[in-house]
Short mmCIF file of C-alpha atoms in Angstrom, two decimals:
data_model
loop_
_atom_site.label_atom_id
_atom_site.label_comp_id
_atom_site.label_asym_id
_atom_site.label_seq_id
_atom_site.Cartn_x
_atom_site.Cartn_y
_atom_site.Cartn_z
CA MET A 252 114.56 42.73 -4.37
CA LYS A 253 114.18 39.69 -6.02
CA LYS A 254 115.64 37.80 -2.42
CA LYS A 255 112.85 39.16 -0.17
CA PHE A 256 110.24 38.77 -2.63
CA ARG A 257 111.27 35.03 -2.78
CA VAL A 258 111.31 34.98 1.21
CA LYS A 259 107.43 36.11 1.76
CA GLU A 260 106.49 33.55 -1.36
CA PHE A 261 108.01 30.21 0.72
CA LEU A 262 106.89 32.05 3.84
CA ILE A 263 102.87 32.33 2.62
CA GLU A 264 103.63 28.87 1.10
CA ALA A 265 104.40 27.56 4.00
CA VAL A 266 101.70 28.99 6.13
CA LEU A 267 99.05 28.30 3.36
CA PHE A 268 100.77 24.54 3.73
CA LEU A 269 100.40 24.29 7.58
CA SER A 270 96.98 25.07 6.93
CA ALA A 271 96.34 22.82 4.84
CA ALA A 272 97.80 20.13 7.02
CA SER A 273 97.14 21.01 10.20
CA SER A 274 93.27 20.06 9.25
CA ILE A 275 94.26 16.53 8.03
CA PHE A 276 96.29 15.73 11.87
CA ILE A 277 93.44 16.74 13.13
CA THR A 278 90.96 14.66 11.54
CA LEU A 279 93.23 11.52 11.47
CA SER A 280 94.28 12.34 15.03
CA ILE A 281 90.82 11.93 15.95
CA VAL A 282 90.21 8.85 13.66
CA ILE A 283 93.76 7.21 15.29
CA ILE A 284 91.75 8.69 19.37
CA LEU A 285 88.52 6.78 18.53
CA PHE A 286 90.30 3.22 17.96
CA TYR A 287 92.56 3.13 20.04
CA GLU A 288 90.55 3.88 22.70
CA SER A 289 87.63 1.78 21.08
CA TYR A 290 90.15 -1.00 21.17
CA GLY A 291 89.94 -2.06 24.66
CA PHE A 292 85.71 -2.28 24.40
CA PHE A 293 86.04 -4.55 20.79
CA LYS A 294 88.33 -6.76 23.31
CA LYS A 295 85.32 -7.82 25.63
CA VAL A 296 82.37 -7.20 23.19
CA PRO A 297 82.74 -9.35 20.27
CA ILE A 298 81.43 -6.93 17.22
CA ILE A 299 78.67 -9.91 15.79
CA GLU A 300 77.01 -8.61 18.72
CA PHE A 301 77.79 -4.92 18.77
CA LEU A 302 76.18 -4.67 15.53
CA THR A 303 73.60 -7.51 15.24
CA GLY A 304 72.15 -7.27 19.00
CA THR A 305 68.98 -5.09 18.92
CA GLN A 306 69.47 -3.94 22.87
CA TRP A 307 71.93 -1.25 24.40
CA THR A 308 71.84 -1.05 27.77
CA PRO A 309 75.49 -0.52 28.72
CA LEU A 310 75.05 1.36 32.04
CA PHE A 311 72.21 -1.44 33.62
CA ALA A 312 73.80 -4.07 36.54
CA GLU A 313 73.29 -6.88 32.75
CA PRO A 314 74.48 -4.86 30.36
CA LYS A 315 73.60 -5.83 26.76
CA PHE A 316 75.74 -4.05 24.47
CA GLY A 317 73.06 -4.02 20.57
CA VAL A 318 74.04 -1.04 19.25
CA LEU A 319 70.94 -0.82 16.70
CA PRO A 320 68.82 0.59 18.25
CA LEU A 321 71.39 3.64 18.82
CA VAL A 322 71.28 3.10 15.20
CA ALA A 323 67.54 3.14 14.88
CA GLY A 324 66.85 5.75 17.00
CA THR A 325 69.68 8.18 14.75
CA LEU A 326 68.41 7.20 10.64
CA LEU A 327 64.72 8.02 12.46
CA THR A 328 64.93 10.87 13.01
CA THR A 329 67.53 12.07 10.24
CA ALA A 330 64.67 10.43 8.17
CA ILE A 331 62.30 13.10 9.08
CA ALA A 332 64.86 15.69 9.52
CA VAL A 333 65.04 15.38 6.16
CA SER A 334 61.96 14.85 4.89
CA VAL A 335 61.34 17.96 6.06
CA ALA A 336 64.42 20.09 5.37
CA LEU A 337 64.85 18.94 1.57
CA PRO A 338 61.62 20.17 0.51
CA LEU A 339 60.99 23.51 1.99
CA GLY A 340 64.82 23.84 1.19
CA LEU A 341 64.42 23.82 -2.19
CA ILE A 342 61.50 25.33 -2.77
CA ALA A 343 63.40 28.11 -0.26
CA ALA A 344 66.68 28.78 -3.03
CA ILE A 345 63.64 28.53 -6.34
CA TYR A 346 62.40 31.22 -4.64
CA LEU A 347 65.78 32.89 -3.77
CA SER A 348 67.38 32.14 -7.03
CA GLU A 349 63.76 32.93 -9.87
CA TYR A 350 60.95 35.07 -7.99
CA ALA A 351 62.21 37.51 -5.13
CA PRO A 352 62.87 40.50 -6.13
CA HIS A 353 66.21 41.66 -5.29
CA LYS A 354 65.76 43.79 -2.41
CA VAL A 355 63.88 40.59 -1.43
CA ARG A 356 66.45 38.09 -2.13
CA GLU A 357 69.28 40.60 0.37
CA THR A 358 66.88 40.83 3.30
CA VAL A 359 65.35 37.53 3.30
CA LYS A 360 68.07 34.68 2.29
CA PRO A 361 70.45 36.49 5.70
CA ILE A 362 67.10 36.57 8.15
CA LEU A 363 66.69 32.47 7.41
CA GLU A 364 70.29 32.37 7.49
CA LEU A 365 69.30 33.55 11.69
CA LEU A 366 67.32 30.29 12.20
CA ALA A 367 71.61 28.52 11.88
CA ALA A 368 72.71 31.04 14.94
CA VAL A 369 70.27 30.01 17.65
CA PRO A 370 71.04 27.95 20.15
CA THR A 371 70.21 23.57 19.45
CA VAL A 372 69.15 23.75 22.89
CA VAL A 373 66.66 26.02 22.39
CA TYR A 374 65.76 23.66 19.81
CA GLY A 375 65.39 20.98 22.19
CA TYR A 376 63.50 23.05 24.73
CA PHE A 377 60.96 24.53 21.53
CA ALA A 378 60.63 20.78 20.36
CA LEU A 379 59.20 19.57 23.95
CA LEU A 380 57.72 22.42 26.02
CA PHE A 381 55.67 24.47 21.85
CA LEU A 382 55.87 21.59 19.38
CA THR A 383 55.39 18.38 21.02
CA PRO A 384 51.13 19.61 23.38
CA ILE A 385 51.28 20.99 19.61
CA LEU A 386 51.31 16.84 18.22
CA GLN A 387 49.81 16.04 20.90
CA LYS A 388 46.88 17.43 20.35
CA PHE A 389 46.38 15.68 16.78
CA ILE A 390 47.54 12.20 17.45
CA PRO A 391 47.06 11.89 20.58
CA ASN A 392 48.30 8.95 22.06
CA LEU A 393 52.00 10.56 20.74
CA SER A 394 54.27 10.21 24.18
CA GLY A 395 55.46 12.78 25.77
CA PHE A 396 59.22 11.87 24.12
CA ASN A 397 59.17 11.10 20.67
CA ALA A 398 61.31 11.39 17.61
CA LEU A 399 58.47 13.20 15.41
CA SER A 400 58.88 16.66 17.38
CA PRO A 401 62.21 16.36 17.08
CA GLY A 402 63.31 15.30 13.73
CA ILE A 403 60.71 17.97 12.57
CA ILE A 404 62.77 20.58 14.55
CA MET A 405 65.80 19.04 13.23
CA GLY A 406 64.54 19.39 9.76
CA ILE A 407 63.40 23.66 10.20
CA MET A 408 67.10 24.18 12.04
CA ILE A 409 68.84 22.65 8.95
CA ILE A 410 67.03 24.65 6.42
CA PRO A 411 69.61 27.75 6.57
CA TYR A 412 71.89 24.90 5.42
CA VAL A 413 70.22 23.83 1.97
CA SER A 414 68.20 26.53 1.34
CA SER A 415 71.53 28.50 1.31
CA VAL A 416 73.70 26.10 -0.90
CA SER A 417 71.27 25.47 -3.34
CA GLU A 418 70.32 28.60 -3.83
CA ASP A 419 74.51 29.62 -4.35
CA ALA A 420 74.52 27.20 -6.93
CA MET A 421 71.16 28.08 -8.87
CA ARG A 422 72.26 30.99 -9.10
CA ALA A 423 75.76 30.26 -10.34
CA VAL A 424 74.35 28.60 -13.17
CA PRO A 425 75.31 30.95 -16.69
CA MET A 426 73.02 33.19 -17.66
CA HIS A 427 72.75 32.18 -21.21
CA ILE A 428 71.61 28.48 -20.59
CA LYS A 429 68.30 30.42 -18.68
CA GLU A 430 68.16 32.74 -22.17
CA GLY A 431 67.71 29.99 -24.16
CA SER A 432 65.22 28.48 -22.22
CA TYR A 433 62.84 31.13 -22.25
CA ALA A 434 63.56 31.88 -25.32
CA MET A 435 62.63 28.98 -26.13
CA GLY A 436 59.47 30.00 -24.75
CA ALA A 437 59.84 28.41 -21.53
CA THR A 438 57.76 29.84 -18.14
CA ARG A 439 59.29 30.42 -15.11
CA LEU A 440 58.48 27.34 -13.43
CA GLN A 441 59.59 25.16 -16.42
CA THR A 442 62.98 26.58 -16.81
CA ALA A 443 62.97 26.50 -13.14
CA LEU A 444 62.50 22.74 -12.32
CA LYS A 445 63.42 21.20 -15.72
CA VAL A 446 66.44 23.37 -15.98
CA ILE A 447 68.44 25.13 -13.56
CA ILE A 448 67.77 22.40 -10.60
CA PRO A 449 69.97 19.28 -13.07
CA ALA A 450 71.43 22.50 -14.35
CA ALA A 451 72.67 23.20 -10.54
CA PHE A 452 72.20 19.74 -9.51
CA SER A 453 75.53 18.81 -8.04
CA GLY A 454 75.79 22.25 -5.12
CA ILE A 455 72.26 21.47 -4.45
CA ALA A 456 73.14 16.96 -3.66
CA ALA A 457 75.83 18.84 -1.54
CA ALA A 458 73.09 21.37 0.31
CA PHE A 459 71.13 18.14 0.60
CA ILE A 460 74.58 15.69 1.85
CA ILE A 461 75.61 18.45 4.12
CA GLY A 462 71.62 18.51 5.39
CA ILE A 463 72.08 15.31 6.01
CA SER A 464 75.41 14.82 7.84
CA ARG A 465 73.64 18.05 9.48
CA ALA A 466 70.98 16.37 11.39
CA ILE A 467 72.94 12.98 12.15
CA GLY A 468 75.29 14.95 13.98
CA GLU A 469 72.99 16.91 16.26
CA THR A 470 73.11 16.37 19.17
CA MET A 471 70.80 18.98 21.72
CA VAL A 472 67.80 18.81 20.39
CA VAL A 473 67.47 14.53 20.46
CA ALA A 474 68.90 15.11 23.64
CA ILE A 475 65.98 16.99 25.16
CA ALA A 476 63.26 15.62 23.42
CA ALA A 477 63.60 12.82 21.59
CA GLY A 478 63.35 10.46 24.93
CA MET A 479 67.05 9.15 25.55
CA MET A 480 65.37 5.66 25.93
CA PRO A 481 67.38 3.37 22.60
CA ASN A 482 63.74 1.16 21.80
CA PHE A 483 64.80 -0.27 19.09
CA THR A 484 62.29 0.82 16.48
CA PHE A 485 61.04 2.48 13.43
CA ASN A 486 57.83 4.67 15.18
CA PRO A 487 58.52 7.81 15.46
CA LEU A 488 55.48 8.40 17.73
CA GLU A 489 57.68 6.36 20.37
CA PRO A 490 60.88 7.73 22.02
CA VAL A 491 64.21 7.07 21.05
CA GLN A 492 67.78 7.67 21.17
CA THR A 493 70.68 8.70 18.31
CA PHE A 494 74.21 8.94 19.16
CA THR A 495 74.89 11.71 19.81
CA SER A 496 72.68 11.53 22.90
CA TYR A 497 73.60 8.45 23.82
CA ILE A 498 76.95 9.75 24.66
CA VAL A 499 76.21 13.57 25.36
CA MET A 500 74.41 10.88 28.39
CA VAL A 501 77.64 9.22 29.66
CA SER A 502 80.05 11.97 28.88
CA LEU A 503 78.56 14.65 31.97
CA GLY A 504 80.67 12.43 34.77
CA ASP A 505 79.20 9.91 36.64
CA VAL A 506 80.88 7.15 33.99
CA PRO A 507 84.48 6.48 35.27
CA HIS A 508 87.07 7.28 33.32
CA GLY A 509 88.48 4.09 31.35
CA THR A 510 85.76 1.73 32.60
CA LEU A 511 84.07 -0.42 29.51
CA GLU A 512 80.99 2.04 30.18
CA TYR A 513 82.88 4.78 28.92
CA LYS A 514 84.29 2.70 26.20
CA THR A 515 81.27 2.70 25.25
CA ILE A 516 81.50 5.55 23.64
CA PHE A 517 84.24 5.27 21.34
CA ALA A 518 82.48 2.69 20.44
CA ALA A 519 79.37 4.08 19.26
CA GLY A 520 82.23 7.59 17.95
CA ILE A 521 83.13 4.79 15.41
CA VAL A 522 79.28 4.13 13.79
CA LEU A 523 78.93 7.73 13.58
CA PHE A 524 81.39 8.56 12.68
CA PHE A 525 81.14 5.83 9.65
CA MET A 526 77.51 6.85 9.12
CA THR A 527 79.21 10.67 8.56
CA LEU A 528 81.91 9.28 5.94
CA PHE A 529 79.49 7.06 3.78
CA PHE A 530 76.92 9.89 3.03
CA ASN A 531 80.13 12.71 2.33
CA ILE A 532 81.59 10.09 0.28
CA LEU A 533 78.14 9.45 -1.65
CA GLY A 534 77.85 13.52 -1.86
CA PHE A 535 81.42 13.36 -3.80
CA PHE A 536 80.62 10.61 -6.29
CA LEU A 537 77.19 12.08 -6.73
CA ARG A 538 79.25 15.48 -7.54
CA SER A 539 81.09 14.61 -9.25
CA LYS A 540 79.05 12.18 -12.06
CA LEU A 541 76.09 15.10 -12.01
CA ARG A 542 79.63 17.33 -13.43
CA GLU A 543 80.17 15.20 -15.75
CA LYS A 544 76.56 14.74 -16.97
CA TYR A 545 76.07 17.99 -16.67
#
């Protein structure tokens, strides 16, 4: 009987280990493929030119391989999305955690999370055909394709990620901490802002990092509504191109496989990978420091 039990335990441990190892293997495979495929690109294009050039026209007759326009477009749309999602998501989390009655919370939270289930193509056309014409009434010089509209829609799209994770972190704060604040005469708002948010800030920071990473990796919204024009600009009223929208454009099949132009998507993918990795590492250290502090 004990032998049979040990065999079952061994099989369970083996399955769990393989499941955990598979994620590491997949991640390493992606990194290896990115570096391997982009090696041929960097053999022909100097990395200094790639990282410092301000013109990105790899598909033109006289190609230029400066990646800064894609960096600027990605950071610009991400900054707009974050400026929308982080405050609104945090406000929604505070309301759901501290103010909403139980029935309201159980109804509103699933509805809010449904925003994450809407296909991103729908968000893209919503930004292009609905939000952009509205913004043009208030901003007459706004281009039909611009960074502002998809940035706002991306912010709305990632609100559920920020609010849900932040609300879970706030509700995980021990009740005696809240009761101690109320016992000292603090109001509900003072308790939420000065006690609960600092105590749950490691989880809130994780929610912010998830939102930023989600915005950086968004594809279809910017591909549809941002214009796919690699301008080195930080003006949200102008069309831009991001890493993901460029990868989509090249991957449609018009560029021959194995050419230098085709390999640009792997070079762009490496930069995007390191940008996302930076924010995830930042989030990890931020969570660690805040957990030690609180």
